[in-house]
Structures are given as structure tokens and as C-alpha cells.
């Protein structure tokens, strides 16, 4: 990257900078005119200069010039105006100039701001573009949070500066010079005074600010290191807790913050010191003006109008001066920042832009063998991982790489995947150096999965299909406002040197997955998920999440059928007792009282959980039904029982998991509440306290808690209150709840709850498991299995995929490699988190799936267990970085080599 | 059956007879009420022991595997506790328990049971006493059996 900021800015914005310069120069004309006007107004109409005779007039707007050779030329003789008229006319001109100056400023500022933002966009894109092209080794040294902070925060001030880079000195310098010149014209001596003070400012202040720049750089580096450390703590939070090092981290962060504080405080001290001095110098000048100028007026050597004009003009001098000095500091500061960032983003051996160039058309299959020729690889410490290995993998062949602990098979897989570069020798595809092939070939015709999985924070589906998103394959047609927006996007992207690729295009390469479009892609998805034995997990996720009804319409459409099928099935197997279904006119004993009252899923915060009892409309319904008092008494009873049972237990006691009514932290609050309310009549209890108590009763389930609080009469009252609640539901609550309706899908509830449409009884062991397997059966029978899988694929995997287990992440990574249908499939101990039985199962499935439909990719698999090698055409054994055996499973087994030793 | 009735039932189990009612209530509250229909299995021989069961109503058979299939060795009635050995000794189940009629039980989870013992020494001592009592009975039985030979 360009090391000099000024040159970087000039290269990319010279046309704009020149344009804005021109505008700035143009804006000087009205600016200068507005200086002269106050003098004209004071000396002319106010003090009566030129209007000595009553009724005298002066020409206004007379245009006349002294041209060389021609002499005086008058273009317009002007209007003749008397004293008052002249005052008004000149004042109006003053107002006009104010407006024109303001408009110029507005235009210039907007233009500069836009220029700066475009450059900021360009710099940020350039930086990220470089990150995408860094050699693999670079990433072993940098912390991701530091890179992020550089791209986001450290270049931010550059955006503000770029617009001002050339304009500001010209504009402010011009203004200062104009003011200076004007003072000079009025009175040379006063001008000299101002010039001397300005000279002192120009020399002294930047000198004092040098220290500020040094401190600023330190601040930048310490802040960057801090964000790196914070990122590390977040990523390594598990290690922190496991080793009880949280206090060590606290100490480290406190020390860093202390240092940053010290630097920043130093910075403030200096900054305000410099400010003080600057202000002082600026204020000294008017003092001299008043004294010396006043003296001159008294002496009669200066007229009052001149002095007023000088002082007026001087008001405009310190402003531009100060800003000019600020600009100079910003320039140095930003230059330092820019250099710091550029240094960090300069790396040897950047990947050539052609390697990652966009290729819309799919490359031809890789039909040449993949080979390592005299390949040596070393780790960062210089230890040899591979020592002059030569190996050829022919297309279509399946190879197991078996390795002792120091074997180096993993390094070979990484070299094939181009994740590490050879120290000597090379990896090649046919005659081509593998490292010189564009990613459009290696990224589409080869795929790689390892035990070290990275997933993006997106849905399972997005992660699975990530490996197919090489290029925008469709051109989206936009209409109306969206089309304008798209045109604007392209235009702005061009101006900032960003690519015009459309993120909303369909990037998924269906052909590569063996599909023709979105409609039959799911077939491929299902097959790879089945192959890695992940479907069941995803189905479970699907059951537990709420479906997006805009996408999964089929589920909602056939919900009645599903529910009926479940009932029939349960009856058929004599398991009806497992589920208590929701029925609009009946009390559901297995559900809480709150659920029975609301009889719907809360779709907003108004009626959810604790808010329910406090909702005024809900409270009024209870009151009408005469239930408020009942629930209050019930709540008091529950509070008493709960406190009696739990008050002695420490707050972290595991029994609290059984207490659905309140959390351990709330026990003391309820204890004192109970004391307070015990003998108070219901009428005297405040609304708030009532809600606190009533809410307890809402979590009560009779068969589970067994306090004996529910009678038949109460149950029918609750059902009546439920109907009452929905009859007069106010409009603002219409969207806060979805009423349970046997014929309707409840969008706010999970798929499981929707199918079940009831509650699983608490007193049946293993009921949840049995019901789940029945639900799967039914979904399969009704052809909704795929739909549910699709719901599960919406699951967001969380940051780095951490919402999945290690095994699930690895399976997903293998599925992602598999769905691409590559010519060379490289798998580097891909399933290390699974037990051996599962690894064997997935291995068999993957080999079969990869060869489906007459496909015959070459498969290179670094196995975790030598026994797995049996499934492959060829077995290659590594020991101490050397290739020691190579042959079929039978021949190696027949020999007496390391392989046989490893197997035993 | 309500919590307070369960407490009454628990009091009739010798192991819990001398324990304060409030503690028993906590034990009952944190335990699961489970129903089985006749023929359902509570747990199988060889399973890992994760809970003890107190029979609230109904009958259950204790079965032991043999070469000729399961043999019924004993019958459980209301107010009896079963499965407590496995949770105290960390061993696997020594027998299978099957419901002989519709059965209502209180399922006391292992971690809850142990936690209660840790927290209420009086309960632990009581349990110890009952177990020691059983041991002395067993020893006496053994002596009887030996001398009868």
C-alpha cells in the first residue's frame, strides 16, 4: 500500500480536490466583500459620511472600473439613494452576503464529508481486501480483534481528515490571509501587531504539539493491544474458567487500562495546556488593539470606523488560525495512524489478485493427478514436519494417510489444501504448481475438511452451502425505488474503488451440488446430512425451534392433519395418557394455571411470563371473574409452602431447579413480602404486591407440585375467564398473543408444541423420548420430514459455531466439503471429536456418498485410527516426516512394517 | 395424592420414619411422581442406578435374571423403598423391578438423595441406623442358615 497518506489521497481524489479548491477560492470573493461592508455602513449612512447635505444622495451599485489603456469605464451608473435608503440597501446586501457565505460553506462541507467517507470506504475495503490476500503464515501472528480494530476504529479519523486534506489549509489559510490583509489595509501598525502574534502561534504551538503526537501513537498501540486482549479473553473464556485465571486476566486488563489512562491523561494535560496558550495569544491581540488602536483614535490618527472594522476582522482571524493549527496536528496525527496501519498490513508473499479473481463459469474438472514433489514443510519453530516427500494421488483413487504421532500426514493434507506453503519442493496438479492455480479451480474442484472447523455465525443452512458461494450467478432485476437504490450502490461502489458484486444475487452454485436450482438442492442437502449422520440432530433442533412461516408454509397448512395423526397414533399404541391436549373448552391439568388462563402463546413482551399478572387488562378480567382474590390466596399459600421448603437452603442449591415459582434470589424478597401481607385484608394490598403474589399461582401445575390447590370449580372458572379474556381483547393486545386453536398453527410456539398441541404429562417416565420418536414417524409418513429438516437448518450456529457440539461442527464441515462434489476430497482427521464407532459409520457413508451417481473423486483421508485404512484403495504410512510405506491394505498387512505395528 | 399425603407415606417407610416432616416434604417436592401401568419396567438389572423409588400405591415384582429367564424373588408393596442400594453404593442395579399392578411411585433422584444426606446429618444417621439394622438381620439370617445346614 502507498506509504504516504498525502499521496494516497491525491492519487484517488485529485479531481475532486481541485474542484473543491476552486469552489473555495470562489467563496473567498463574497467572504472578503462581507468584511468591507460594516465599514461602509458605519462610515456612510450611520455617521453620515457623504450625506453631509440634507437630501444628499449617493449612487448604489455603480459599476465602474479603471481598465488599462482604455481608462475609466462605467458599466452601470447605479441608483441614487438617500441616507436612510442607503442604510437599508447596504444592510440588505450584508444579509445577502451572509446567506451566500453560508451556502458556500454548506456546499463545501457536504462535498468534503462525502469525499472523506468515500475515501474511508476505499481504505477499509483495501485493508480487508489485503486480509483476504495475506499468506497463511500471517494469521499465526496477528490477533483477529487487532485487525478488526484497525479496519474499524484506527482508520476512522482518516475519513474526517481526507476531505480537509487539501481544502482546509487553502480555505483557512485564505480566510486568515484575507483577514490579515484587511487589517493591514486598514492600519499597517495594527496589522503588524496581529502578524507578530500569529507568527508566535505558528511557530510555538506545533512544537508543543509534537509531544501530543507521540502520546497519540502510544494511545493507538495500547488501545489496539487492549482490544486484542479482550478478543482473546472472549475466545478463550473456557480456558480462563477451567484454570481459575479470571483474576489474572482482571489484573492484566487493569494494568493495561492503567497505562491507557496515564497516556490519555498526559494527553489531556498537554492538550489543555496548549489550548490555554493558544487562547491566551489570541486574546492578547484585541487587548493591544483596544489599547494602541484606541490611543490612535484619541490622537485622531485613526477613525473609529477603521478601528471597529479592524476589531471586526480580527474576530475572524483566531478562528481560522486555530483551525489551521488543528489541521496541521490532525495531519501529523493521521499520517502517523495511517503509517501504523499500513505497516501492519504490509506482508511478504501476498497472494496475487489473479488467484482470487472472480470467475463466473465453472472450471473444467481436475483430471491430472495431485502430487507432492520433494515436498518439505516445517512448522514455525523450524522443526521438520515433512522431509522431501514425493507422492502422487491419481484421480478417482481413495488414499488413507496413516501417521504416527510425528508422522506429518496432516502437514501433507494442509499443503494439498494450500493452507501452508512448502519450505521446499512443491505441490502440483499435473504439471501446474498447485499454488499458482486460481482459487476458482482449487476452491471448486477440491474440498477440504479438518478437525479444526470454522463456522460463521449464521444458520446451519448458510454454513452448509457456504462452500458453494463462489460467484454471483444470477442478475437480480430491481424495480422502482429498489432499482434506484441499486444504481446508487453501484455508482458509489465505483467511486470508492469497491467491487460492484451484488450480495443479493443467488451465489449458490447448484450445479456443483448436482442440483439444477433451489427446488432440487434440498435433495443434495439431505443426502450429505444423512451421510455424516447429522440429520437427526438437525431434526431435534427443528422440533425445538419455531418455524419461519414465510418459508415453511407446508407445516402450517397441514398442522390439523399432523395433530390428528399424532392423536390417532397415541390412541393406537395405548399412550393417550402421555399427552394432555389443549381443548378450547377444558382445563389442561398438565399445563400451568397461567397457560390455562392465557390459552395461547405470548407473541410479544406484554403478556409474556411475569408481565402477565401485571397487565392491567388481564387483571381486570380476573377481577370480573372473581378470580383475583382466589389467585392471591393461592399465591400466598404457594409462597408460604415454597419458603417453608426452601428458605434454609443455600441459593446455589440444585433443588432450586425444581422450584418453578421463584428463583433463589427472590426468596428473601418474598419472605419479607409474606411477613408484610400476612394479616392484611386483600383490599389493603397494593396493586404491585398483588401482582407479585398472583404471578406465583400462574406457574402452578397440580400433578407436578401437588399442593392440592386446584378444585373442579376453580378449573371451570379459569376456562370461563379465558373466554372472557379473548372476548374483549383490546386492539393493542391483539398481536401480543396467539390463541391456541386446534385448527391453526401457532407461529410463536415451537414445532414440537405445535404438533403436540398439549402438554406431556409429568408423571410418565421417558414420555418425551417416546413422543419425539412418534412425532418423527408421523412427519415421515406425512412427507413432512424434509420440511422439519429445513426448519432445523434455520438454526443459528452462534459465534464460531459454538451453539453446536464439537462433533456436530465437524460433521457439518465434512458435509460442507462433500456437497461440493469435488474431484479431490481432502479430509484431515475430520471427525476426531467422534467416537470410533461413529467415525467408522461416517467414513463408510462418506465414501459411498462421494461416489454416488458414477462420480469418482479422489479421496485423501488422514485417518485417526489405522484400522480405518481398510476401506481405502491405497494406504500411505508416514513416520517422522517421511513416507515409509505405500501400498494396498493387503500388501501392507502382509509386510512387517510400521503399519502392521500401528494396527496391533 | 397430595404432597402432604406423600409425606405421610414417606413417614411410614422405615428409612425415613425418624426424619423431620419438613425435610420429608422437601424430599417429596423435589422428587418426581411417576405412574406405571402393570408390566412396565421401573429399571433393569445391570442399568446404572440413578434413582430410588418409594411405592405409594400398587405392587411391583423384583426379578433376577437367570439362565432360564427372569425369576421373581420378592414383591414390593406400598410404603416400601427400592433401588436405594444402587445409589448409595454407586453400583449397577442388582435386579429388575416391574410393576405388577398400576403403580404410583415417588422417584427420588440420586443427586437429590445424596445432597439431602449431606445436608441433614440426622437423616444420614437415621439411614445408617436402618442399614446397620438390616445388616445385623442379614448376619443373623446367615448364621441361622449356616447352623441349619
PDB file of N, CA, C and O in Angstrom, chain A residues 458-508:
ATOM      1  N   UNK A 458     -24.156 -17.847  11.436  1.00  0.00           N
ATOM      2  CA  UNK A 458     -25.283 -17.795  10.504  1.00  0.00           C
ATOM      3  C   UNK A 458     -26.060 -19.087  10.703  1.00  0.00           C
ATOM      4  O   UNK A 458     -25.747 -19.864  11.607  1.00  0.00           O
ATOM      5  N   UNK A 459     -27.059 -19.319   9.859  1.00  0.00           N
ATOM      6  CA  UNK A 459     -27.849 -20.534  10.029  1.00  0.00           C
ATOM      7  C   UNK A 459     -27.034 -21.747   9.590  1.00  0.00           C
ATOM      8  O   UNK A 459     -26.041 -21.623   8.888  1.00  0.00           O
ATOM      9  N   UNK A 460     -27.480 -22.906  10.028  1.00  0.00           N
ATOM     10  CA  UNK A 460     -26.866 -24.156   9.595  1.00  0.00           C
ATOM     11  C   UNK A 460     -26.849 -24.234   8.072  1.00  0.00           C
ATOM     12  O   UNK A 460     -25.871 -24.653   7.459  1.00  0.00           O
ATOM     13  N   UNK A 461     -27.963 -23.807   7.460  1.00  0.00           N
ATOM     14  CA  UNK A 461     -28.073 -23.883   6.015  1.00  0.00           C
ATOM     15  C   UNK A 461     -27.004 -23.026   5.344  1.00  0.00           C
ATOM     16  O   UNK A 461     -26.280 -23.482   4.463  1.00  0.00           O
ATOM     17  N   UNK A 462     -26.867 -21.785   5.823  1.00  0.00           N
ATOM     18  CA  UNK A 462     -25.861 -20.892   5.243  1.00  0.00           C
ATOM     19  C   UNK A 462     -24.461 -21.479   5.379  1.00  0.00           C
ATOM     20  O   UNK A 462     -23.637 -21.361   4.490  1.00  0.00           O
ATOM     21  N   UNK A 463     -24.196 -22.106   6.518  1.00  0.00           N
ATOM     22  CA  UNK A 463     -22.875 -22.693   6.717  1.00  0.00           C
ATOM     23  C   UNK A 463     -22.651 -23.890   5.810  1.00  0.00           C
ATOM     24  O   UNK A 463     -21.564 -24.081   5.282  1.00  0.00           O
ATOM     25  N   UNK A 464     -23.696 -24.669   5.632  1.00  0.00           N
ATOM     26  CA  UNK A 464     -23.565 -25.861   4.796  1.00  0.00           C
ATOM     27  C   UNK A 464     -23.334 -25.459   3.334  1.00  0.00           C
ATOM     28  O   UNK A 464     -22.531 -26.070   2.630  1.00  0.00           O
ATOM     29  N   UNK A 465     -24.040 -24.429   2.895  1.00  0.00           N
ATOM     30  CA  UNK A 465     -23.960 -24.031   1.481  1.00  0.00           C
ATOM     31  C   UNK A 465     -22.846 -23.019   1.233  1.00  0.00           C
ATOM     32  O   UNK A 465     -22.644 -22.572   0.110  1.00  0.00           O
ATOM     33  N   UNK A 466     -22.125 -22.664   2.299  1.00  0.00           N
ATOM     34  CA  UNK A 466     -21.092 -21.640   2.185  1.00  0.00           C
ATOM     35  C   UNK A 466     -20.079 -21.993   1.095  1.00  0.00           C
ATOM     36  O   UNK A 466     -19.629 -21.145   0.348  1.00  0.00           O
ATOM     37  N   UNK A 467     -19.746 -23.274   1.023  1.00  0.00           N
ATOM     38  CA  UNK A 467     -18.737 -23.720   0.068  1.00  0.00           C
ATOM     39  C   UNK A 467     -19.192 -23.675  -1.380  1.00  0.00           C
ATOM     40  O   UNK A 467     -18.436 -24.029  -2.280  1.00  0.00           O
ATOM     41  N   UNK A 468     -20.440 -23.261  -1.611  1.00  0.00           N
ATOM     42  CA  UNK A 468     -20.939 -23.197  -2.991  1.00  0.00           C
ATOM     43  C   UNK A 468     -21.049 -21.760  -3.479  1.00  0.00           C
ATOM     44  O   UNK A 468     -21.419 -21.500  -4.612  1.00  0.00           O
ATOM     45  N   UNK A 469     -20.721 -20.825  -2.590  1.00  0.00           N
ATOM     46  CA  UNK A 469     -20.960 -19.419  -2.948  1.00  0.00           C
ATOM     47  C   UNK A 469     -19.704 -18.785  -3.531  1.00  0.00           C
ATOM     48  O   UNK A 469     -19.028 -18.004  -2.874  1.00  0.00           O
ATOM     49  N   UNK A 470     -19.402 -19.146  -4.791  1.00  0.00           N
ATOM     50  CA  UNK A 470     -18.166 -18.637  -5.388  1.00  0.00           C
ATOM     51  C   UNK A 470     -18.377 -17.348  -6.147  1.00  0.00           C
ATOM     52  O   UNK A 470     -17.486 -16.521  -6.242  1.00  0.00           O
ATOM     53  N   UNK A 471     -19.527 -17.198  -6.760  1.00  0.00           N
ATOM     54  CA  UNK A 471     -19.735 -16.047  -7.635  1.00  0.00           C
ATOM     55  C   UNK A 471     -21.225 -15.746  -7.728  1.00  0.00           C
ATOM     56  O   UNK A 471     -22.052 -16.637  -7.556  1.00  0.00           O
ATOM     57  N   UNK A 472     -21.580 -14.479  -7.974  1.00  0.00           N
ATOM     58  CA  UNK A 472     -22.997 -14.155  -8.146  1.00  0.00           C
ATOM     59  C   UNK A 472     -23.479 -14.728  -9.471  1.00  0.00           C
ATOM     60  O   UNK A 472     -22.985 -14.349 -10.525  1.00  0.00           O
ATOM     61  N   UNK A 473     -24.407 -15.660  -9.408  1.00  0.00           N
ATOM     62  CA  UNK A 473     -24.754 -16.389 -10.629  1.00  0.00           C
ATOM     63  C   UNK A 473     -25.998 -15.849 -11.322  1.00  0.00           C
ATOM     64  O   UNK A 473     -26.225 -16.110 -12.481  1.00  0.00           O
ATOM     65  N   UNK A 474     -26.810 -15.104 -10.586  1.00  0.00           N
ATOM     66  CA  UNK A 474     -27.989 -14.538 -11.239  1.00  0.00           C
ATOM     67  C   UNK A 474     -27.859 -13.025 -11.189  1.00  0.00           C
ATOM     68  O   UNK A 474     -27.223 -12.486 -10.289  1.00  0.00           O
ATOM     69  N   UNK A 475     -28.448 -12.356 -12.187  1.00  0.00           N
ATOM     70  CA  UNK A 475     -28.501 -10.908 -12.040  1.00  0.00           C
ATOM     71  C   UNK A 475     -29.913 -10.560 -11.609  1.00  0.00           C
ATOM     72  O   UNK A 475     -30.882 -10.881 -12.282  1.00  0.00           O
ATOM     73  N   UNK A 476     -29.998  -9.969 -10.450  1.00  0.00           N
ATOM     74  CA  UNK A 476     -31.302  -9.667  -9.880  1.00  0.00           C
ATOM     75  C   UNK A 476     -31.868  -8.444 -10.598  1.00  0.00           C
ATOM     76  O   UNK A 476     -31.133  -7.484 -10.848  1.00  0.00           O
ATOM     77  N   UNK A 477     -33.131  -8.503 -10.954  1.00  0.00           N
ATOM     78  CA  UNK A 477     -33.727  -7.302 -11.548  1.00  0.00           C
ATOM     79  C   UNK A 477     -34.474  -6.551 -10.458  1.00  0.00           C
ATOM     80  O   UNK A 477     -35.299  -7.120  -9.756  1.00  0.00           O
ATOM     81  N   UNK A 478     -34.105  -5.285 -10.336  1.00  0.00           N
ATOM     82  CA  UNK A 478     -34.733  -4.449  -9.316  1.00  0.00           C
ATOM     83  C   UNK A 478     -35.736  -3.538  -9.985  1.00  0.00           C
ATOM     84  O   UNK A 478     -35.588  -3.179 -11.144  1.00  0.00           O
ATOM     85  N   UNK A 479     -36.749  -3.147  -9.232  1.00  0.00           N
ATOM     86  CA  UNK A 479     -37.745  -2.256  -9.801  1.00  0.00           C
ATOM     87  C   UNK A 479     -38.028  -1.100  -8.864  1.00  0.00           C
ATOM     88  O   UNK A 479     -37.882  -1.225  -7.651  1.00  0.00           O
ATOM     89  N   UNK A 480     -38.425   0.007  -9.447  1.00  0.00           N
ATOM     90  CA  UNK A 480     -38.843   1.166  -8.666  1.00  0.00           C
ATOM     91  C   UNK A 480     -37.721   1.687  -7.798  1.00  0.00           C
ATOM     92  O   UNK A 480     -36.590   1.852  -8.247  1.00  0.00           O
ATOM     93  N   UNK A 481     -38.057   1.908  -6.521  1.00  0.00           N
ATOM     94  CA  UNK A 481     -37.096   2.501  -5.590  1.00  0.00           C
ATOM     95  C   UNK A 481     -35.880   1.596  -5.419  1.00  0.00           C
ATOM     96  O   UNK A 481     -34.748   2.074  -5.288  1.00  0.00           O
ATOM     97  N   UNK A 482     -36.122   0.276  -5.455  1.00  0.00           N
ATOM     98  CA  UNK A 482     -35.007  -0.655  -5.276  1.00  0.00           C
ATOM     99  C   UNK A 482     -34.019  -0.530  -6.430  1.00  0.00           C
ATOM    100  O   UNK A 482     -32.801  -0.651  -6.232  1.00  0.00           O
ATOM    101  N   UNK A 483     -34.540  -0.283  -7.637  1.00  0.00           N
ATOM    102  CA  UNK A 483     -33.658  -0.123  -8.793  1.00  0.00           C
ATOM    103  C   UNK A 483     -32.799   1.130  -8.627  1.00  0.00           C
ATOM    104  O   UNK A 483     -31.596   1.113  -8.900  1.00  0.00           O
ATOM    105  N   UNK A 484     -33.415   2.207  -8.148  1.00  0.00           N
ATOM    106  CA  UNK A 484     -32.649   3.433  -7.902  1.00  0.00           C
ATOM    107  C   UNK A 484     -31.563   3.180  -6.879  1.00  0.00           C
ATOM    108  O   UNK A 484     -30.422   3.598  -7.029  1.00  0.00           O
ATOM    109  N   UNK A 485     -31.956   2.470  -5.832  1.00  0.00           N
ATOM    110  CA  UNK A 485     -31.008   2.167  -4.772  1.00  0.00           C
ATOM    111  C   UNK A 485     -29.834   1.358  -5.325  1.00  0.00           C
ATOM    112  O   UNK A 485     -28.678   1.616  -5.024  1.00  0.00           O
ATOM    113  N   UNK A 486     -30.154   0.377  -6.164  1.00  0.00           N
ATOM    114  CA  UNK A 486     -29.117  -0.468  -6.739  1.00  0.00           C
ATOM    115  C   UNK A 486     -28.176   0.362  -7.613  1.00  0.00           C
ATOM    116  O   UNK A 486     -26.965   0.218  -7.552  1.00  0.00           O
ATOM    117  N   UNK A 487     -28.754   1.264  -8.443  1.00  0.00           N
ATOM    118  CA  UNK A 487     -27.922   2.129  -9.282  1.00  0.00           C
ATOM    119  C   UNK A 487     -27.003   2.972  -8.414  1.00  0.00           C
ATOM    120  O   UNK A 487     -25.824   3.128  -8.691  1.00  0.00           O
ATOM    121  N   UNK A 488     -27.582   3.490  -7.338  1.00  0.00           N
ATOM    122  CA  UNK A 488     -26.799   4.319  -6.417  1.00  0.00           C
ATOM    123  C   UNK A 488     -25.670   3.492  -5.802  1.00  0.00           C
ATOM    124  O   UNK A 488     -24.533   3.934  -5.712  1.00  0.00           O
ATOM    125  N   UNK A 489     -26.008   2.250  -5.399  1.00  0.00           N
ATOM    126  CA  UNK A 489     -24.991   1.360  -4.799  1.00  0.00           C
ATOM    127  C   UNK A 489     -23.831   1.152  -5.748  1.00  0.00           C
ATOM    128  O   UNK A 489     -22.666   1.251  -5.358  1.00  0.00           O
ATOM    129  N   UNK A 490     -24.157   0.848  -7.015  1.00  0.00           N
ATOM    130  CA  UNK A 490     -23.104   0.577  -7.989  1.00  0.00           C
ATOM    131  C   UNK A 490     -22.252   1.829  -8.192  1.00  0.00           C
ATOM    132  O   UNK A 490     -21.023   1.772  -8.159  1.00  0.00           O
ATOM    133  N   UNK A 491     -22.940   2.955  -8.340  1.00  0.00           N
ATOM    134  CA  UNK A 491     -22.250   4.208  -8.586  1.00  0.00           C
ATOM    135  C   UNK A 491     -21.284   4.526  -7.441  1.00  0.00           C
ATOM    136  O   UNK A 491     -20.108   4.824  -7.650  1.00  0.00           O
ATOM    137  N   UNK A 492     -21.792   4.404  -6.224  1.00  0.00           N
ATOM    138  CA  UNK A 492     -20.952   4.730  -5.068  1.00  0.00           C
ATOM    139  C   UNK A 492     -19.820   3.720  -4.910  1.00  0.00           C
ATOM    140  O   UNK A 492     -18.717   4.076  -4.529  1.00  0.00           O
ATOM    141  N   UNK A 493     -20.109   2.451  -5.170  1.00  0.00           N
ATOM    142  CA  UNK A 493     -19.068   1.427  -5.048  1.00  0.00           C
ATOM    143  C   UNK A 493     -17.934   1.763  -6.003  1.00  0.00           C
ATOM    144  O   UNK A 493     -16.750   1.708  -5.646  1.00  0.00           O
ATOM    145  N   UNK A 494     -18.278   2.157  -7.218  1.00  0.00           N
ATOM    146  CA  UNK A 494     -17.256   2.516  -8.202  1.00  0.00           C
ATOM    147  C   UNK A 494     -16.412   3.676  -7.721  1.00  0.00           C
ATOM    148  O   UNK A 494     -15.203   3.679  -7.832  1.00  0.00           O
ATOM    149  N   UNK A 495     -17.094   4.683  -7.192  1.00  0.00           N
ATOM    150  CA  UNK A 495     -16.364   5.875  -6.761  1.00  0.00           C
ATOM    151  C   UNK A 495     -15.413   5.579  -5.616  1.00  0.00           C
ATOM    152  O   UNK A 495     -14.476   6.325  -5.368  1.00  0.00           O
ATOM    153  N   UNK A 496     -15.689   4.526  -4.846  1.00  0.00           N
ATOM    154  CA  UNK A 496     -14.815   4.203  -3.718  1.00  0.00           C
ATOM    155  C   UNK A 496     -13.903   3.027  -4.031  1.00  0.00           C
ATOM    156  O   UNK A 496     -13.268   2.495  -3.127  1.00  0.00           O
ATOM    157  N   UNK A 497     -13.876   2.622  -5.277  1.00  0.00           N
ATOM    158  CA  UNK A 497     -12.984   1.516  -5.631  1.00  0.00           C
ATOM    159  C   UNK A 497     -13.434   0.186  -5.052  1.00  0.00           C
ATOM    160  O   UNK A 497     -12.625  -0.722  -4.867  1.00  0.00           O
ATOM    161  N   UNK A 498     -14.726   0.065  -4.703  1.00  0.00           N
ATOM    162  CA  UNK A 498     -15.260  -1.209  -4.216  1.00  0.00           C
ATOM    163  C   UNK A 498     -15.804  -2.003  -5.399  1.00  0.00           C
ATOM    164  O   UNK A 498     -16.166  -1.420  -6.418  1.00  0.00           O
ATOM    165  N   UNK A 499     -15.887  -3.317  -5.270  1.00  0.00           N
ATOM    166  CA  UNK A 499     -16.454  -4.093  -6.374  1.00  0.00           C
ATOM    167  C   UNK A 499     -17.974  -3.919  -6.426  1.00  0.00           C
ATOM    168  O   UNK A 499     -18.595  -3.554  -5.430  1.00  0.00           O
ATOM    169  N   UNK A 500     -18.556  -4.201  -7.602  1.00  0.00           N
ATOM    170  CA  UNK A 500     -19.994  -3.994  -7.761  1.00  0.00           C
ATOM    171  C   UNK A 500     -20.789  -5.277  -7.551  1.00  0.00           C
ATOM    172  O   UNK A 500     -21.971  -5.324  -7.837  1.00  0.00           O
ATOM    173  N   UNK A 501     -20.115  -6.326  -7.066  1.00  0.00           N
ATOM    174  CA  UNK A 501     -20.798  -7.623  -6.895  1.00  0.00           C
ATOM    175  C   UNK A 501     -22.041  -7.460  -6.032  1.00  0.00           C
ATOM    176  O   UNK A 501     -22.006  -6.774  -5.014  1.00  0.00           O
ATOM    177  N   UNK A 502     -23.116  -8.106  -6.446  1.00  0.00           N
ATOM    178  CA  UNK A 502     -24.383  -7.943  -5.746  1.00  0.00           C
ATOM    179  C   UNK A 502     -24.568  -9.059  -4.720  1.00  0.00           C
ATOM    180  O   UNK A 502     -24.681 -10.226  -5.074  1.00  0.00           O
ATOM    181  N   UNK A 503     -24.585  -8.672  -3.451  1.00  0.00           N
ATOM    182  CA  UNK A 503     -24.709  -9.680  -2.389  1.00  0.00           C
ATOM    183  C   UNK A 503     -26.082 -10.344  -2.421  1.00  0.00           C
ATOM    184  O   UNK A 503     -26.265 -11.448  -1.930  1.00  0.00           O
ATOM    185  N   UNK A 504     -27.066  -9.650  -3.021  1.00  0.00           N
ATOM    186  CA  UNK A 504     -28.421 -10.222  -3.063  1.00  0.00           C
ATOM    187  C   UNK A 504     -28.633 -11.175  -4.237  1.00  0.00           C
ATOM    188  O   UNK A 504     -29.700 -11.755  -4.379  1.00  0.00           O
ATOM    189  N   UNK A 505     -27.632 -11.281  -5.077  1.00  0.00           N
ATOM    190  CA  UNK A 505     -27.732 -12.251  -6.167  1.00  0.00           C
ATOM    191  C   UNK A 505     -27.735 -13.657  -5.573  1.00  0.00           C
ATOM    192  O   UNK A 505     -27.424 -13.835  -4.389  1.00  0.00           O
ATOM    193  N   UNK A 506     -28.106 -14.650  -6.375  1.00  0.00           N
ATOM    194  CA  UNK A 506     -28.036 -16.023  -5.876  1.00  0.00           C
ATOM    195  C   UNK A 506     -26.612 -16.538  -6.101  1.00  0.00           C
ATOM    196  O   UNK A 506     -26.188 -16.722  -7.237  1.00  0.00           O
ATOM    197  N   UNK A 507     -25.890 -16.724  -5.025  1.00  0.00           N
ATOM    198  CA  UNK A 507     -24.480 -17.105  -5.138  1.00  0.00           C
ATOM    199  C   UNK A 507     -24.304 -18.619  -5.153  1.00  0.00           C
ATOM    200  O   UNK A 507     -23.205 -19.116  -5.363  1.00  0.00           O
ATOM    201  N   UNK A 508     -25.354 -19.334  -4.876  1.00  0.00           N
ATOM    202  CA  UNK A 508     -25.199 -20.780  -4.701  1.00  0.00           C
ATOM    203  C   UNK A 508     -25.004 -21.468  -6.048  1.00  0.00           C
ATOM    204  O   UNK A 508     -25.816 -21.326  -6.955  1.00  0.00           O
TER     205      UNK A 508
END
